Coordinates of C-alpha atoms and ligand atoms in Angstrom, one line a residue:
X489 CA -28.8 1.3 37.5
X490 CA -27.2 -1.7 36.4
X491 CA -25.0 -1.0 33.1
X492 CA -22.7 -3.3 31.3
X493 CA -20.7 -1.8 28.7
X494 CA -18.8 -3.9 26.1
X495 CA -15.9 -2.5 24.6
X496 CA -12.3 -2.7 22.6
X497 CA -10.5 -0.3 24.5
X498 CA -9.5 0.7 28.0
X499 CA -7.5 3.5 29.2
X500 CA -4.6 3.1 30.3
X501 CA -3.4 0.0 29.5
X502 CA -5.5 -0.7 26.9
X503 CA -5.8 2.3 24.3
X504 CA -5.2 3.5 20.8
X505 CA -7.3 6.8 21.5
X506 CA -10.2 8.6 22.4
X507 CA -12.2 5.6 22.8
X508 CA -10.5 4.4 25.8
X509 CA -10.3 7.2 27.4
X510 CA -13.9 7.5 26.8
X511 CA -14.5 4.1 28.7
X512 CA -12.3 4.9 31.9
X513 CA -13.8 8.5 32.5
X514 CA -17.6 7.8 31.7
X515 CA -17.7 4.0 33.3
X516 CA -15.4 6.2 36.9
X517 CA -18.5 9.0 36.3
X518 CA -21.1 6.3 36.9
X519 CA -19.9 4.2 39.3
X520 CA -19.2 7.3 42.0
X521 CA -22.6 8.0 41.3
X522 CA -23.3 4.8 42.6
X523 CA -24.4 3.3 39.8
X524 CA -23.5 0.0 39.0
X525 CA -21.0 -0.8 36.2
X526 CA -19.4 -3.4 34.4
X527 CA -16.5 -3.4 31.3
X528 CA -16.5 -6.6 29.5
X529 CA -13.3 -6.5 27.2
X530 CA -11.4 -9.2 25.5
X531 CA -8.3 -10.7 27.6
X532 CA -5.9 -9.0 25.4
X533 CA -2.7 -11.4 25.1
X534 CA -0.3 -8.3 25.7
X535 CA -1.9 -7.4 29.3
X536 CA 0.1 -8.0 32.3
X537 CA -2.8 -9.3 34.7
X538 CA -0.8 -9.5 37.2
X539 CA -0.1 -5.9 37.3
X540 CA -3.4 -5.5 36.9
X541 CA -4.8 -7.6 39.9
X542 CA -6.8 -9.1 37.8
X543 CA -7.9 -13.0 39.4
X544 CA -10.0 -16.1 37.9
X545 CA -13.8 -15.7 37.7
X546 CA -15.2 -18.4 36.3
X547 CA -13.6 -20.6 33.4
X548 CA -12.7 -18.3 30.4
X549 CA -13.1 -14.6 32.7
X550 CA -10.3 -12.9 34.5
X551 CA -11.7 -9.9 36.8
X552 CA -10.0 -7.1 38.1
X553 CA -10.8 -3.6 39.5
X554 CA -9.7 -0.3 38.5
X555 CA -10.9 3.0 40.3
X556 CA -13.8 1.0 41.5
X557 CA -14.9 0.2 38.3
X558 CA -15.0 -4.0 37.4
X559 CA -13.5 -5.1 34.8
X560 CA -14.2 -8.6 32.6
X561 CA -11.9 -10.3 30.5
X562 CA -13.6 -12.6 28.4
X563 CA -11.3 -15.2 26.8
X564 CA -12.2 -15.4 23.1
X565 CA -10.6 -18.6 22.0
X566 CA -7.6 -18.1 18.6
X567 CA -8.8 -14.3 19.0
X568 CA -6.5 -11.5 20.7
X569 CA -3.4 -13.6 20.6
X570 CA -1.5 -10.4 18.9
X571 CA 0.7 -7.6 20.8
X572 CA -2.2 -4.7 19.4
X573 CA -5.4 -4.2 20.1
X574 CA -6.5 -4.5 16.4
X575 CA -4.9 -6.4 13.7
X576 CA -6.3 -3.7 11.1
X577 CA -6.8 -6.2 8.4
X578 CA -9.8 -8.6 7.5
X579 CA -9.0 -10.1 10.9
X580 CA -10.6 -7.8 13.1
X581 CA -14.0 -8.2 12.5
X582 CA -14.3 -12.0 13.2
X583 CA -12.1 -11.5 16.2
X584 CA -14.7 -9.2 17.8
X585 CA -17.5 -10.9 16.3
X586 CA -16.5 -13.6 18.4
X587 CA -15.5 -11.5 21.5
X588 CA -18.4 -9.9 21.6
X589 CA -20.4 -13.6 21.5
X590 CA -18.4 -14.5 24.6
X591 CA -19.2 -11.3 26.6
X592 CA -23.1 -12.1 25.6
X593 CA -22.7 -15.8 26.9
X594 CA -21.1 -14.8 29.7
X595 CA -23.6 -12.2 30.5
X596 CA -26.5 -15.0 30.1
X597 CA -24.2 -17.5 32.9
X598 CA -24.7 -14.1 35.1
X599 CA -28.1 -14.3 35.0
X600 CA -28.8 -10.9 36.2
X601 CA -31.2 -8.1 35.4
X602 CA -29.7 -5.9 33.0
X603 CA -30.5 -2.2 32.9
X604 CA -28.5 -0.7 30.1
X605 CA -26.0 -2.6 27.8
X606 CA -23.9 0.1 26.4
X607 CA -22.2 -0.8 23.2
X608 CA -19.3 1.1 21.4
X609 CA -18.6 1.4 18.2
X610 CA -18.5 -1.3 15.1
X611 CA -16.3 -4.0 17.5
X612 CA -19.1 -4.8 20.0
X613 CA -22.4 -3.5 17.5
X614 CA -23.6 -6.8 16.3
X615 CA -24.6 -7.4 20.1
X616 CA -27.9 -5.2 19.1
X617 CA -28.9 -7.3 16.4
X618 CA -28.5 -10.6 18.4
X619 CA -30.1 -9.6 21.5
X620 CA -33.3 -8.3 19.7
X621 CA -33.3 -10.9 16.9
X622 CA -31.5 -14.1 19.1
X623 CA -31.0 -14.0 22.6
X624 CA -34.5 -14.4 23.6
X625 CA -33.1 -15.3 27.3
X626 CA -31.0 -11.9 27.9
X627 CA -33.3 -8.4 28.0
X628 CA -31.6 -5.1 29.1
X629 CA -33.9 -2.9 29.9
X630 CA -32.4 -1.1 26.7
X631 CA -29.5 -1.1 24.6
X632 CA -27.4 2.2 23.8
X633 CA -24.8 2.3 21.2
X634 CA -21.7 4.8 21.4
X635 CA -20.5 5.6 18.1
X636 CA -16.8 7.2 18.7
X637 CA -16.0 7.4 15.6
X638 CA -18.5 6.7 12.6
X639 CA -16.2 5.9 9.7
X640 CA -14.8 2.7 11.5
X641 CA -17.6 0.5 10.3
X642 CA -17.1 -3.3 10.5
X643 CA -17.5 -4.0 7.2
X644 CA -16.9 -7.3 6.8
X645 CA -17.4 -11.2 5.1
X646 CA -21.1 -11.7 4.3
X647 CA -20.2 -15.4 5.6
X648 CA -20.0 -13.8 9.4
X649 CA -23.1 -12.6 9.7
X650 CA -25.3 -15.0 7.7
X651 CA -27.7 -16.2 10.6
X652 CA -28.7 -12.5 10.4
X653 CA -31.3 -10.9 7.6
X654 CA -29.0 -8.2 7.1
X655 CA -28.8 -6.4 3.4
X656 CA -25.0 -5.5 3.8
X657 CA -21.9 -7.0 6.3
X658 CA -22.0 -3.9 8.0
X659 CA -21.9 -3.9 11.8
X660 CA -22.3 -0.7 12.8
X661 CA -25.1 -0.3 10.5
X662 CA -27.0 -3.0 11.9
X663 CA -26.1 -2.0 15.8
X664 CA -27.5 1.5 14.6
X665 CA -30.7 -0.2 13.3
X666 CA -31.0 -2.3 16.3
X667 CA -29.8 -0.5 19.2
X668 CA -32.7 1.5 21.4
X669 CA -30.1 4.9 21.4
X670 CA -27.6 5.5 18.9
X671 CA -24.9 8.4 21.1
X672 CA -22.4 10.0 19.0
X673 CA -19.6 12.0 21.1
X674 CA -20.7 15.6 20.6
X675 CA -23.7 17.6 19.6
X676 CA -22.3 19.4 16.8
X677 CA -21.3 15.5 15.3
X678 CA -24.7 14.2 16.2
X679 CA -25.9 16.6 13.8
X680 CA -22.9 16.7 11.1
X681 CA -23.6 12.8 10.7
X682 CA -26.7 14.1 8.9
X683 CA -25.2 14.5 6.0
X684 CA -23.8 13.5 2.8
X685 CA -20.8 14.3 3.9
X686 CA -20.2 13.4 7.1
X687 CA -22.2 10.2 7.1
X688 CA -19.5 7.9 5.9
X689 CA -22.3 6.4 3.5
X690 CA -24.9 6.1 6.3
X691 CA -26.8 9.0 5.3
X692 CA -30.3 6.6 4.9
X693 CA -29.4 4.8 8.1
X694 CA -28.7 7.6 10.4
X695 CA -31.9 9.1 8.7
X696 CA -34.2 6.4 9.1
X697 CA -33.0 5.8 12.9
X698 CA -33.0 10.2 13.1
X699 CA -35.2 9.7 16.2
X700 CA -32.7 8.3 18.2
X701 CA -29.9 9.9 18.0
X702 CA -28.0 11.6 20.6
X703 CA -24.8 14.0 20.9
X704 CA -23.4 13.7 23.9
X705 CA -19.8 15.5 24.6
X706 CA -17.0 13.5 26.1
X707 CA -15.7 14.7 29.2
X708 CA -11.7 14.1 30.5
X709 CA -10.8 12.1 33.8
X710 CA -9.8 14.9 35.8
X711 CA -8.0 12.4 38.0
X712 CA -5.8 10.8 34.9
X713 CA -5.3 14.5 33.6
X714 CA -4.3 16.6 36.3
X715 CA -1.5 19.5 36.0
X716 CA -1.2 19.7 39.9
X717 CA -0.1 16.2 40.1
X718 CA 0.8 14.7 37.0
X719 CA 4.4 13.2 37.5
X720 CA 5.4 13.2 34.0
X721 CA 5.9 17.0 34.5
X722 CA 8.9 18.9 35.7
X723 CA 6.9 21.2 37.8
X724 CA 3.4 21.0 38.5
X725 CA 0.4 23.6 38.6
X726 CA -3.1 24.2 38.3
X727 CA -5.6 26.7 37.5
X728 CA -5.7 27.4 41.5
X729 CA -2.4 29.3 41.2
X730 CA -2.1 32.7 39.6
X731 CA -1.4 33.3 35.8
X732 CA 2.8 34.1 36.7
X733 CA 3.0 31.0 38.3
X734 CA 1.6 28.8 36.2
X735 CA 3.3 30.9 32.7
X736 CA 6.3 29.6 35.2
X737 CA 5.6 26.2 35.6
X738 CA 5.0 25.7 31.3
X739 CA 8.4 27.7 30.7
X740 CA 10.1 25.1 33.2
X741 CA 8.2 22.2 31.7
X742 CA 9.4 23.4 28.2
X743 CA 13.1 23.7 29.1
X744 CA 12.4 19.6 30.5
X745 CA 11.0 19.2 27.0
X746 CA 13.9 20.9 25.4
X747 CA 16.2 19.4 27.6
X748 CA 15.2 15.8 26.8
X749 CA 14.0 16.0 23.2
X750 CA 17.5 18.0 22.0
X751 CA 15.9 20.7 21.2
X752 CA 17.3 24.3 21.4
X753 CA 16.6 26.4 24.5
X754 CA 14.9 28.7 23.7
X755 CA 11.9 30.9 24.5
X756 CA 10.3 30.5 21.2
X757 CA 6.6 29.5 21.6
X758 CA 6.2 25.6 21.6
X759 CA 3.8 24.1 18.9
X760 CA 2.3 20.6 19.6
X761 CA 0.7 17.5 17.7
X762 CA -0.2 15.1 19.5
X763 CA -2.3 12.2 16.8
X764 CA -2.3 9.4 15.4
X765 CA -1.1 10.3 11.9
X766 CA -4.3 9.2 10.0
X767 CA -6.2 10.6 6.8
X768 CA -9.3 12.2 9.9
X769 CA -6.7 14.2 11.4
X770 CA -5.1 16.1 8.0
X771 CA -1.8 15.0 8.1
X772 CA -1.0 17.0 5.2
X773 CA -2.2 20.5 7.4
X774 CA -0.1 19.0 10.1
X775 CA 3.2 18.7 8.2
X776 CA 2.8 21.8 6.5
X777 CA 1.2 23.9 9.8
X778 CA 4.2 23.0 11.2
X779 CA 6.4 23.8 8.9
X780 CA 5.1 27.6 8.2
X781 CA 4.7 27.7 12.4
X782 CA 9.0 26.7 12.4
X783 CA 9.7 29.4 9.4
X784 CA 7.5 32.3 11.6
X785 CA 10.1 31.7 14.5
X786 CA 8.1 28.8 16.9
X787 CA 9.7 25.6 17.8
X788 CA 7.6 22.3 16.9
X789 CA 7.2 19.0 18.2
X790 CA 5.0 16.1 16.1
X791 CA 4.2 13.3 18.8
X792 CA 2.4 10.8 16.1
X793 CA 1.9 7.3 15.6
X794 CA 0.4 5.7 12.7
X795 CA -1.0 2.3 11.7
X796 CA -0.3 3.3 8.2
X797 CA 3.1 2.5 6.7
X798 CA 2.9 4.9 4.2
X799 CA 2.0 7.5 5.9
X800 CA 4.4 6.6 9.0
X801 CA 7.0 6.5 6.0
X802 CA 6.1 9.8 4.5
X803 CA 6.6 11.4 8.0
X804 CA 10.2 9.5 8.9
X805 CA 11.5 11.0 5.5
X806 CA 10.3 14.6 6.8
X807 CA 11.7 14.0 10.0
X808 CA 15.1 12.8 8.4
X809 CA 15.1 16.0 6.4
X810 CA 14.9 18.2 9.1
X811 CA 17.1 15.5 11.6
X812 CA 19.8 18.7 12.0
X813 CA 17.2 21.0 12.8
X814 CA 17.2 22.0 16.4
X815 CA 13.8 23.7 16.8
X816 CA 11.6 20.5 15.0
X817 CA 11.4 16.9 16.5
X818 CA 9.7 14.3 15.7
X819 CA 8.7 10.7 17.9
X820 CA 6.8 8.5 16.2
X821 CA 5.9 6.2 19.0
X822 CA 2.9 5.9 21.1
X823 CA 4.4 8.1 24.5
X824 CA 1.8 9.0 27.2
X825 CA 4.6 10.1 29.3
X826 CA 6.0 12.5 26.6
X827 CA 2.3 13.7 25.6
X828 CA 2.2 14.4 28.9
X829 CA 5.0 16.3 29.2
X830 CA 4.2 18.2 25.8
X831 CA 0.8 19.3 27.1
X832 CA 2.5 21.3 30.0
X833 CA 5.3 22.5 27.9
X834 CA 3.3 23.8 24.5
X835 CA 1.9 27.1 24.1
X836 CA -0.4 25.6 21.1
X837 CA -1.7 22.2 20.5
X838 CA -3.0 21.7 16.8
X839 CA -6.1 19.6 15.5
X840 CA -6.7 20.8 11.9
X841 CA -9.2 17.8 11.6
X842 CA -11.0 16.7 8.5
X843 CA -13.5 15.6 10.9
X844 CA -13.8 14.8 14.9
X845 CA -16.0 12.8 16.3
X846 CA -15.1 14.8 20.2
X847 CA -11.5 15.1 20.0
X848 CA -10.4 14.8 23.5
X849 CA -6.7 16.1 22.6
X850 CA -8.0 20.1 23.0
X851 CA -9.7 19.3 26.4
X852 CA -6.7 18.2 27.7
X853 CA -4.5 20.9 25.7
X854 CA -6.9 23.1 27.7
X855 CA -6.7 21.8 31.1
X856 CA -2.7 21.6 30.6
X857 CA -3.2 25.6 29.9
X858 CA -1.7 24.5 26.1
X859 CA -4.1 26.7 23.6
X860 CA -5.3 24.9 20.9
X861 CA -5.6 25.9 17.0
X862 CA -8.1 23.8 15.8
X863 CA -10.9 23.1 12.5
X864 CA -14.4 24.3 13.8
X865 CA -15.8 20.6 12.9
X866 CA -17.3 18.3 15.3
X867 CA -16.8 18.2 18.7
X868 CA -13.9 20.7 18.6
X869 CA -16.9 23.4 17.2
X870 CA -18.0 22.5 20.8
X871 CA -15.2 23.2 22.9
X872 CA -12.7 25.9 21.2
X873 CA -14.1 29.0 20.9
X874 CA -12.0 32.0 18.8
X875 CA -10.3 35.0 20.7
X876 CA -11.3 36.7 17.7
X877 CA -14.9 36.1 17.4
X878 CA -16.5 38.7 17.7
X879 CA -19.9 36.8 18.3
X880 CA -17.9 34.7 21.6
X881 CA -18.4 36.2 25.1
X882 CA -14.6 36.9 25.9
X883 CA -14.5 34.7 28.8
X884 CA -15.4 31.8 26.7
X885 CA -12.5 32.1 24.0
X886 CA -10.1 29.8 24.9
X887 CA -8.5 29.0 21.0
X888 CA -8.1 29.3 17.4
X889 CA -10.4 28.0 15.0
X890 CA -10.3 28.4 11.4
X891 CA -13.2 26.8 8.8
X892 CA -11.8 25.4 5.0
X893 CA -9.9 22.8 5.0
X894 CA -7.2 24.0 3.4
X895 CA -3.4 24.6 4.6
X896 CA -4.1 28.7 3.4
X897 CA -6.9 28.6 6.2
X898 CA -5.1 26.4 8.7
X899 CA -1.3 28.9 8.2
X900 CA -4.0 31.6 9.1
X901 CA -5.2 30.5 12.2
X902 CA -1.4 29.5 13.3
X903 CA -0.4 33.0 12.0
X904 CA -3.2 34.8 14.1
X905 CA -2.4 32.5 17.5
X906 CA 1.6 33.3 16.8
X907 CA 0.9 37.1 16.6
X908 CA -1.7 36.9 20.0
X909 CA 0.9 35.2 21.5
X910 CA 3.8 38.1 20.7
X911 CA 1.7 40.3 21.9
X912 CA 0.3 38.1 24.8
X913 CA -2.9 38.1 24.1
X914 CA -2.9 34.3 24.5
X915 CA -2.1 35.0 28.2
X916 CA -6.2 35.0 29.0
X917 CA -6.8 32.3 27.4
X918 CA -4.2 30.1 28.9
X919 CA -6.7 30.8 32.3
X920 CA -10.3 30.3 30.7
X921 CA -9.4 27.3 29.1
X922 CA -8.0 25.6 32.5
X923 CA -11.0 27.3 34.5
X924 CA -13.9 25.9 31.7
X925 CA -15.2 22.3 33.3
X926 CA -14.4 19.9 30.7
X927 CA -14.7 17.0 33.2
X928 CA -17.4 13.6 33.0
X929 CA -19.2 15.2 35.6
X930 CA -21.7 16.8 33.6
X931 CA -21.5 14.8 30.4
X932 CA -22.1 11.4 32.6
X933 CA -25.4 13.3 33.6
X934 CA -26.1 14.1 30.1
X935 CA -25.9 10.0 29.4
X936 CA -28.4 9.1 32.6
X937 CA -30.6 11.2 30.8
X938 CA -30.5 9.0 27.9
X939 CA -30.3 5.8 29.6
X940 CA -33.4 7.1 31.7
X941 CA -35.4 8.3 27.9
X942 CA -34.4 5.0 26.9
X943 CA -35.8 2.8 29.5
Ligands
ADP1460 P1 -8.7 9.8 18.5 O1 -9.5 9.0 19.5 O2 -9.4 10.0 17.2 O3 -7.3 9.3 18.2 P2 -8.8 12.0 20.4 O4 -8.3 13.4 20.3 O5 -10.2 11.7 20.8 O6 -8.5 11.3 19.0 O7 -7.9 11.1 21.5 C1 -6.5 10.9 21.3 C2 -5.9 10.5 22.6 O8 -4.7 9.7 22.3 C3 -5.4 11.6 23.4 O9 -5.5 11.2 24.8 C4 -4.0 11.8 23.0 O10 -3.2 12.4 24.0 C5 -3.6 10.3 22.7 N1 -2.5 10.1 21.7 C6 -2.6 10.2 20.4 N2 -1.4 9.9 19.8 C7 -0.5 9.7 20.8 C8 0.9 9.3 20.9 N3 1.6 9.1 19.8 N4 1.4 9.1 22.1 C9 0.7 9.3 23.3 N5 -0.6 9.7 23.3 C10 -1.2 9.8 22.1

């Protein structure tokens, strides 16, 4: 097959989150099954092409390669001119309003037979609408729309989209009602989306398209997330080696981690967030998790960035509260080497979500042997499964889930996964959750299957 995929983000030089990791690990899936595959993105001003090997196409499209998979960088002129992805103000949407009108036309100069366009999210969604209401000249054979996370909606100046008969501004609403496949990032999501509320005020949308919705679970790049080679890690392992060896690679890791956040050496067990400190991912749990998880004896780390000033505020003042505090740290800056560093080195990894689309954070907690204590919503009802659920095979459990979101419910599950780990109970679970195949393999199958329905 022939797919294009138009997108925001790219991991890793171009990412915020899940989204881009998404990209590199489904588009890297496809291609070695020798499909063929394409990534239009905007030519970010804050890329170094040069780095990236990335040479002239045609006028207005830089092209580059990375693991096999070709990239497009589709000039977008007065758009993308800014050091971040997304502005996060009222000038996002007519930047990839625009973008997304480049990658079309330059699709059209291609002039090639297109099997699947694969949108994602509100950023490229309004290519639906035009191809089936305007573009009379470009056909896919179908056109699938990724929704990674559905409360990111495009809503936007009724003045943008006026050649269009649509009732509301609302881009994802109209790729939704235009696209051929609408794929949300898990199963359990796909089916949370169908209601009041987790529908973000799509409820009647997501039920008048209910036919063609899909839940399909993201996978990890088992290449970009490896134990066994990551260099960000003092010493490496994988779920090849036995359990001593690799409880002795994490302690080693953790004294790095001690070592080079000032933290106190200690054996204490290590708990983790790794996030970007927004409202989805309960940042209230988070701060007060970590605090109760510090007062029962475990040290803490909060690896969080924030597009919210507030919010990013709120956190500095706790972090300059407990600034003295040797078994608490805090780094508030986007840090893949440090997140990498922290997934070998913790014991836990918490997500006390108010809701997640996939949540690609615990699959790599897992593979990293970090266990993760995490709200049974979305995809993370999917992929953690309790070591004291009764109703869980034990060689599934691989975690700690609790249900309410509340910080009672959350200080339980943390208290629970402190006292396994005392009495190392956790010590299985490290294993399972390495051994469980959380790679694209599998899910990228899972999407042929749609792209083949769909066709
Ligand atoms: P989302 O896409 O909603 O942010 P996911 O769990 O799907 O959440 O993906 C988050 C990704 O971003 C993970 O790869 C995680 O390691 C990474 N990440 C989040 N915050 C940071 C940070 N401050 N520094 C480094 N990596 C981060």
């Amino acid at each position: 097959m022939y797919i294009v995929h138009i997108a925001s983000e790219f991991a890793p030089f171009a990412k915020v989150g899940g989204l881009g990791d998404a990209l590199l690990g489904l588009t890297k899936a496809f291609q070695k099954n020798n499909h063929q595959v394409q990534v239009l993105l905007p030519k970010y001003a804050f890329l170094d092409y040069e780095k990236l090997g990335a040479a002239p196409y045609q006028p207005g499209v830089l092209t580059a390669t990375y693991h096999n998979v070709n990239l497009f960088f589709i000039e977008t002129p007065h758009c993308f001119e800014e050091s971040t992805i997304y502005t996060g103000d009222d000038r996002d949407a007519p930047r990839f309003i625009s973008f997304t009108k480049y990658a079309l036309k330059f699709l059209l100069s291609q002039n090639k037979k297109i099997d699947i366009l694969h949108l994602h999210d509100w950023h490229s969604a309004i290519a639906a609408p035009l191809i089936k209401l305007k573009l009379n000249n470009l056909t896919p054979g179908a056109v699938a729309l990724n929704i990674h996370n559905l409360c990111y909606q495009g809503e936007c100046e009724k003045e943008l989209v006026k050649e269009f008969p649509f009732e509301t501004p609302n881009l994802l609403k109209e790729g939704i009602n235009y696209a051929d496949a609408v794929i949300f990032v898990s199963p359990n999501y796909s089916k949370e989306v169908l209601t009041e509320e987790y529908a973000c005020g799509l409820l009647q949308t997501l039920k008048k398209n209910e036919k063609k919705l899909y839940g399909v679970l993201n996978g990890i790049d088992h290449e970009m997330w490896d134990p066994e080679i990551d260099p960000a890690l003092a010493l490496n392992y994988s779920n090849k080696d036995s359990l001593n060896k690799i409880i002795h690679a994490k302690q080693k890791n953790k004294e790095l981690t001690q070592e080079e956040l000032q933290l106190k050496k200690t054996k204490a067990p290590l708990v983790t967030c790794i996030t970007r400190l927004v409202h989805q991912k309960g940042p209230e749990l988070i701060e007060k998790g970590l605090l109760f998880a510090l007062e029962k004896g475990a040290q803490c780390v909060l690896l969080g960035s924030s597009p919210d000033k507030d919010m990013q505020g709120h956190f500095e003042n706790l972090a300059e509260k407990y600034k003295d505090n040797t078994n608490i740290h805090f780094h508030f800056k986007f840090n893949d080497k440090l997140s990498r560093l922290l997934y070998a080195a913790s014991d836990f990894i918490v997500m006390p979500s108010q809701f997640e689309p996939c949540g690609i954070t615990q699959l790599i907690a897992l593979r990293y042997g970090s266990i993760p204590i995490v709200r049974k919503t979305g995809g993370l009802k999917d992929t953690v499964f309790d070591l004291d659920d009764p109703d869980i095979p034990t060689d599934l459990k691989n975690g700690f889930l609790f249900t309410g979101y509340s910080s009672k419910d959350f200080n339980q599950a943390i208290y629970r996964a402190l006292n396994a780990y005392k009495d190392q109970s956790t010590h299985t679970l490290i294993k399972q959750g390495m051994d469980r195949d959380y790679s694209w393999k599998k899910s990228a199958l899972q999407y042929q299957d749609v792209y083949e329905k769909i066709l």
